[in-house]
Short mmCIF file of C-alpha atoms and ligand atoms in Angstrom, two decimals:
data_model
loop_
_atom_site.label_atom_id
_atom_site.label_comp_id
_atom_site.label_asym_id
_atom_site.label_seq_id
_atom_site.Cartn_x
_atom_site.Cartn_y
_atom_site.Cartn_z
CA MET A 1 13.04 -20.99 -3.70
CA THR A 2 11.71 -17.45 -3.97
CA GLY A 3 9.90 -15.30 -1.43
CA GLU A 4 6.28 -14.99 -0.59
CA VAL A 5 3.94 -12.49 -2.26
CA PHE A 6 1.17 -10.50 -0.57
CA ILE A 7 -2.16 -9.43 -2.07
CA ASN A 8 -3.90 -6.54 -0.31
CA PRO A 9 -7.28 -5.62 -1.87
CA SER A 10 -8.28 -1.94 -1.73
CA ILE A 11 -11.90 -1.20 -0.87
CA LEU A 12 -11.75 2.13 -2.71
CA ASN A 13 -13.92 0.70 -5.48
CA ALA A 14 -16.10 -1.45 -3.26
CA ASN A 15 -19.67 -0.55 -2.34
CA PHE A 16 -19.20 1.96 0.52
CA GLU A 17 -22.81 1.42 1.64
CA ASP A 18 -22.07 -2.21 2.47
CA LEU A 19 -18.39 -2.33 3.40
CA GLU A 20 -18.78 -5.03 6.01
CA ASN A 21 -20.01 -7.53 3.41
CA GLU A 22 -17.60 -6.31 0.78
CA MET A 23 -14.70 -7.12 3.11
CA VAL A 24 -16.08 -10.55 3.97
CA LYS A 25 -15.93 -11.48 0.27
CA ILE A 26 -12.14 -11.30 0.21
CA SER A 27 -11.09 -11.94 3.81
CA ALA A 28 -10.30 -15.66 3.53
CA VAL A 29 -7.87 -15.24 0.62
CA SER A 30 -6.23 -11.86 1.25
CA ASP A 31 -3.18 -10.93 3.29
CA ALA A 32 -4.42 -7.52 4.43
CA LEU A 33 -7.07 -4.94 3.74
CA HIS A 34 -5.68 -1.83 2.02
CA LEU A 35 -7.48 1.21 3.39
CA ASP A 36 -7.12 4.35 1.26
CA VAL A 37 -7.47 7.44 3.43
CA MET A 38 -7.80 10.66 1.39
CA ASP A 39 -8.36 14.13 2.84
CA ASN A 40 -9.16 16.15 -0.29
CA LEU A 41 -6.03 18.24 0.43
CA PHE A 42 -3.04 16.04 -0.36
CA VAL A 43 -5.12 14.47 -3.15
CA PRO A 44 -8.22 15.84 -4.91
CA ASN A 45 -10.57 13.25 -3.40
CA PHE A 46 -12.03 12.40 0.00
CA THR A 47 -12.74 8.94 1.37
CA PHE A 48 -13.33 9.09 5.12
CA ASP A 49 -12.25 10.85 8.28
CA ILE A 50 -10.36 9.17 11.09
CA ALA A 51 -13.55 8.19 12.99
CA LYS A 52 -14.97 6.34 9.98
CA ALA A 53 -11.57 4.74 9.27
CA PHE A 54 -11.42 3.42 12.85
CA GLU A 55 -14.96 2.05 12.48
CA ILE A 56 -13.92 0.13 9.35
CA ILE A 57 -10.78 -1.14 11.10
CA SER A 58 -12.95 -2.39 13.95
CA TYR A 59 -15.12 -4.59 11.74
CA THR A 60 -12.56 -6.32 9.54
CA LYS A 61 -10.80 -9.47 10.66
CA LEU A 62 -7.90 -8.84 8.28
CA PRO A 63 -4.79 -6.88 9.26
CA VAL A 64 -5.25 -3.33 7.98
CA ASP A 65 -2.71 -1.76 5.64
CA ALA A 66 -3.60 1.95 5.91
CA HIS A 67 -2.45 4.18 3.04
CA LEU A 68 -2.63 7.76 4.25
CA MET A 69 -2.96 10.26 1.40
CA ILE A 70 -3.24 13.19 3.77
CA LEU A 71 -1.50 16.48 4.34
CA ASP A 72 -0.44 16.02 7.95
CA PRO A 73 0.83 12.47 8.41
CA ASP A 74 3.28 13.57 11.13
CA THR A 75 0.38 14.17 13.51
CA ILE A 76 -2.16 11.66 12.23
CA ALA A 77 -0.17 8.54 11.27
CA PRO A 78 0.79 7.67 14.89
CA LYS A 79 -2.92 7.75 15.82
CA TYR A 80 -3.60 4.99 13.30
CA ALA A 81 -0.73 3.00 14.76
CA GLU A 82 -2.06 3.45 18.28
CA HIS A 83 -5.47 2.24 17.12
CA GLY A 84 -4.20 -1.22 16.14
CA THR A 85 -3.61 -0.72 12.41
CA HIS A 86 -1.18 -3.40 11.24
CA SER A 87 0.84 -1.12 8.98
CA VAL A 88 0.64 2.62 8.48
CA THR A 89 1.95 4.02 5.20
CA PHE A 90 2.39 7.76 4.76
CA HIS A 91 3.60 9.87 1.86
CA PHE A 92 7.15 11.18 1.86
CA GLU A 93 5.91 14.22 -0.12
CA ALA A 94 3.49 15.18 2.67
CA ALA A 95 5.67 14.58 5.73
CA LYS A 96 7.48 17.43 7.46
CA ASN A 97 9.76 15.11 9.40
CA THR A 98 9.98 11.65 7.87
CA ALA A 99 12.43 10.20 10.40
CA THR A 100 10.36 11.29 13.40
CA THR A 101 7.11 10.03 11.88
CA ILE A 102 8.71 6.65 11.14
CA ARG A 103 9.75 6.41 14.79
CA ASN A 104 6.37 7.52 16.09
CA ILE A 105 4.47 4.93 14.05
CA ARG A 106 6.77 2.17 15.24
CA SER A 107 6.70 3.22 18.89
CA ASN A 108 2.90 3.12 18.74
CA GLY A 109 3.01 -0.51 17.67
CA ALA A 110 2.53 -0.61 13.89
CA LYS A 111 4.69 -1.56 10.94
CA VAL A 112 5.96 1.45 9.01
CA GLY A 113 5.28 2.13 5.34
CA LEU A 114 6.67 4.98 3.25
CA ALA A 115 4.96 5.88 -0.05
CA ILE A 116 6.29 7.79 -3.04
CA LYS A 117 4.35 9.36 -5.91
CA PRO A 118 5.38 8.74 -9.54
CA ALA A 119 7.51 11.92 -9.72
CA THR A 120 9.50 11.10 -6.58
CA SER A 121 12.68 9.13 -7.17
CA PHE A 122 13.89 6.16 -5.12
CA GLU A 123 17.08 8.10 -4.33
CA GLN A 124 15.06 10.70 -2.41
CA ILE A 125 14.01 8.12 0.17
CA GLU A 126 16.91 5.68 -0.03
CA ASN A 127 18.27 6.80 3.37
CA PHE A 128 15.14 5.54 5.08
CA ILE A 129 15.12 2.06 3.53
CA GLU A 130 16.57 0.34 6.59
CA GLU A 131 14.10 2.05 8.92
CA ILE A 132 10.86 0.98 7.21
CA ASP A 133 8.88 -2.24 6.79
CA LEU A 134 7.24 -1.38 3.48
CA LEU A 135 8.07 0.87 0.54
CA LEU A 136 5.05 1.79 -1.58
CA ILE A 137 5.87 2.80 -5.14
CA MET A 138 2.72 4.34 -6.62
CA THR A 139 1.89 3.11 -10.11
CA VAL A 140 -0.77 5.83 -10.61
CA GLU A 141 -1.09 9.41 -9.35
CA PRO A 142 -2.72 8.92 -5.94
CA GLY A 143 -6.34 10.04 -5.65
CA PHE A 144 -8.56 7.73 -7.63
CA GLY A 145 -9.14 4.07 -8.36
CA GLY A 146 -9.52 2.66 -11.84
CA GLN A 147 -6.54 4.46 -13.46
CA SER A 148 -4.03 2.87 -15.85
CA PHE A 149 -0.90 1.21 -14.50
CA MET A 150 2.21 3.34 -15.10
CA GLN A 151 4.67 0.96 -16.68
CA ASP A 152 7.37 3.64 -16.45
CA GLN A 153 7.53 3.13 -12.66
CA MET A 154 9.01 -0.35 -13.16
CA GLU A 155 12.53 1.02 -13.41
CA LYS A 156 12.06 2.50 -9.92
CA VAL A 157 10.82 -0.88 -8.67
CA ARG A 158 13.92 -2.57 -10.13
CA ILE A 159 16.25 -0.02 -8.49
CA ALA A 160 14.48 -0.41 -5.14
CA ARG A 161 14.58 -4.23 -5.34
CA SER A 162 18.27 -4.24 -6.12
CA ARG A 163 18.97 -1.93 -3.14
CA ILE A 164 16.82 -4.05 -0.81
CA GLU A 165 18.63 -7.23 -1.88
CA LYS A 166 21.94 -5.64 -0.89
CA THR A 167 20.72 -5.16 2.67
CA SER A 168 21.02 -8.34 4.67
CA LYS A 169 19.59 -7.27 7.99
CA HIS A 170 16.27 -5.88 6.89
CA ARG A 171 14.10 -6.47 3.83
CA PRO A 172 11.06 -4.20 3.61
CA LEU A 173 8.12 -5.27 1.47
CA LEU A 174 8.05 -3.60 -1.92
CA GLN A 175 4.46 -2.63 -2.65
CA VAL A 176 2.87 -1.31 -5.84
CA ASP A 177 -0.52 0.39 -5.88
CA GLY A 178 -2.61 1.54 -8.83
CA GLY A 179 -3.80 -0.22 -11.96
CA VAL A 180 -2.74 -3.66 -10.71
CA SER A 181 -4.63 -6.30 -12.73
CA LEU A 182 -4.20 -9.69 -14.38
CA ASP A 183 -2.41 -7.85 -17.22
CA THR A 184 0.02 -5.84 -15.09
CA ILE A 185 0.77 -7.77 -11.89
CA GLY A 186 3.29 -10.07 -13.61
CA LYS A 187 5.31 -7.07 -14.84
CA ALA A 188 5.45 -5.57 -11.34
CA ALA A 189 6.47 -8.92 -9.81
CA THR A 190 9.16 -9.45 -12.44
CA ALA A 191 10.58 -6.00 -11.62
CA GLY A 192 10.74 -6.98 -7.93
CA ALA A 193 7.48 -6.01 -6.23
CA ASN A 194 6.21 -8.55 -3.69
CA CYS A 195 3.17 -6.78 -2.24
CA PHE A 196 0.27 -5.79 -4.49
CA VAL A 197 -2.71 -3.53 -3.94
CA ALA A 198 -5.66 -4.19 -6.24
CA GLY A 199 -8.89 -2.19 -6.13
CA SER A 200 -10.99 -2.26 -9.27
CA ALA A 201 -9.53 -5.55 -10.52
CA VAL A 202 -10.93 -7.23 -7.40
CA TYR A 203 -14.15 -5.33 -6.79
CA LYS A 204 -15.26 -5.03 -10.41
CA SER A 205 -14.87 -8.79 -10.76
CA ASP A 206 -17.93 -11.06 -10.37
CA ASP A 207 -15.79 -13.25 -8.14
CA PRO A 208 -13.56 -11.03 -5.93
CA ALA A 209 -12.01 -13.93 -3.99
CA GLY A 210 -11.28 -15.85 -7.19
CA MET A 211 -9.63 -12.74 -8.62
CA VAL A 212 -7.36 -12.42 -5.57
CA GLU A 213 -6.26 -16.02 -6.08
CA LYS A 214 -5.57 -15.48 -9.79
CA LEU A 215 -3.56 -12.35 -9.04
CA ARG A 216 -1.59 -14.23 -6.39
CA ALA A 217 -0.79 -17.07 -8.81
CA ILE A 218 0.62 -14.70 -11.45
CA ALA A 219 2.59 -12.71 -8.89
CA SER A 220 4.12 -15.85 -7.34
CA GLU A 221 5.08 -17.19 -10.73
CA ASN A 222 6.91 -13.98 -11.65
CA PHE A 223 8.52 -12.90 -8.36
CA LYS A 224 12.02 -14.41 -8.36
CA PHE A 225 13.79 -12.78 -5.45
C1 LIG B 1 -5.03 5.33 -5.48
C2 LIG B 1 -5.13 4.34 -4.34
C3 LIG B 1 -5.14 2.92 -4.75
C4 LIG B 1 -6.05 2.59 -5.90
C5 LIG B 1 -6.31 1.15 -6.13
O1 LIG B 1 -4.82 6.60 -4.98
O2 LIG B 1 -4.09 4.50 -3.45
O3 LIG B 1 -5.19 2.06 -3.64
O4 LIG B 1 -7.25 3.24 -5.78
O5 LIG B 1 -7.30 1.03 -7.09
P1 LIG B 1 -7.04 0.44 -8.54
O6 LIG B 1 -6.54 -0.94 -8.34
O7 LIG B 1 -8.39 0.50 -9.16
O8 LIG B 1 -6.05 1.32 -9.25
ZN1 LIG B 2 -3.72 2.92 -1.93
#
């Protein structure tokens, strides 16, 4: 028997004028809501400030998987944790003190996620693997939805999966984010990812909930760890 897979829709490509309804469409079939927070500094795009993010968190019933694409995660990530966010993922490239920020997220009550951009190698963050609950391997350059899946990141996913399997005491989720669709999710699951963020695939579909279920079926079929 192989492990469970998790599908976390991203609302980045949903209708921002009607987020409450957009989230209702997928809540019964999704594992978490992936909330992309961009500050127009770490990435060349802006989504919302912390007040708006907390408002969104307050009106979804799903656990929130916050993905912070911001310049100062050391200060801001623990605030998300304190606010009841289920998991708080920050970028290794932005953090000044990764170990301290990991501890501060956890001590404020959230699961800890660490994200790496396509140019960052697994080896750069390997030392933290036993301290985190989720490793996010970006499969696009962070900043925008609707980009093409970077197949060349699959080698990094394979390396990370093999390292995680060697650790008996702690197995963080291995998440991929960017360009995940019916065409690409099977490749990511085969390489060893078990947590999938999907934005445009879900929200550009006429049937967002049905799309989540189709994505889950392909991921489950291909994840063998
Ligand atoms: C990219 C974001 C992703 C992405 C998902 O910076 O972190 O969550 O927008 O959207 P799709 O699935 O459209 O690539
Ligand atoms: Zn994201």
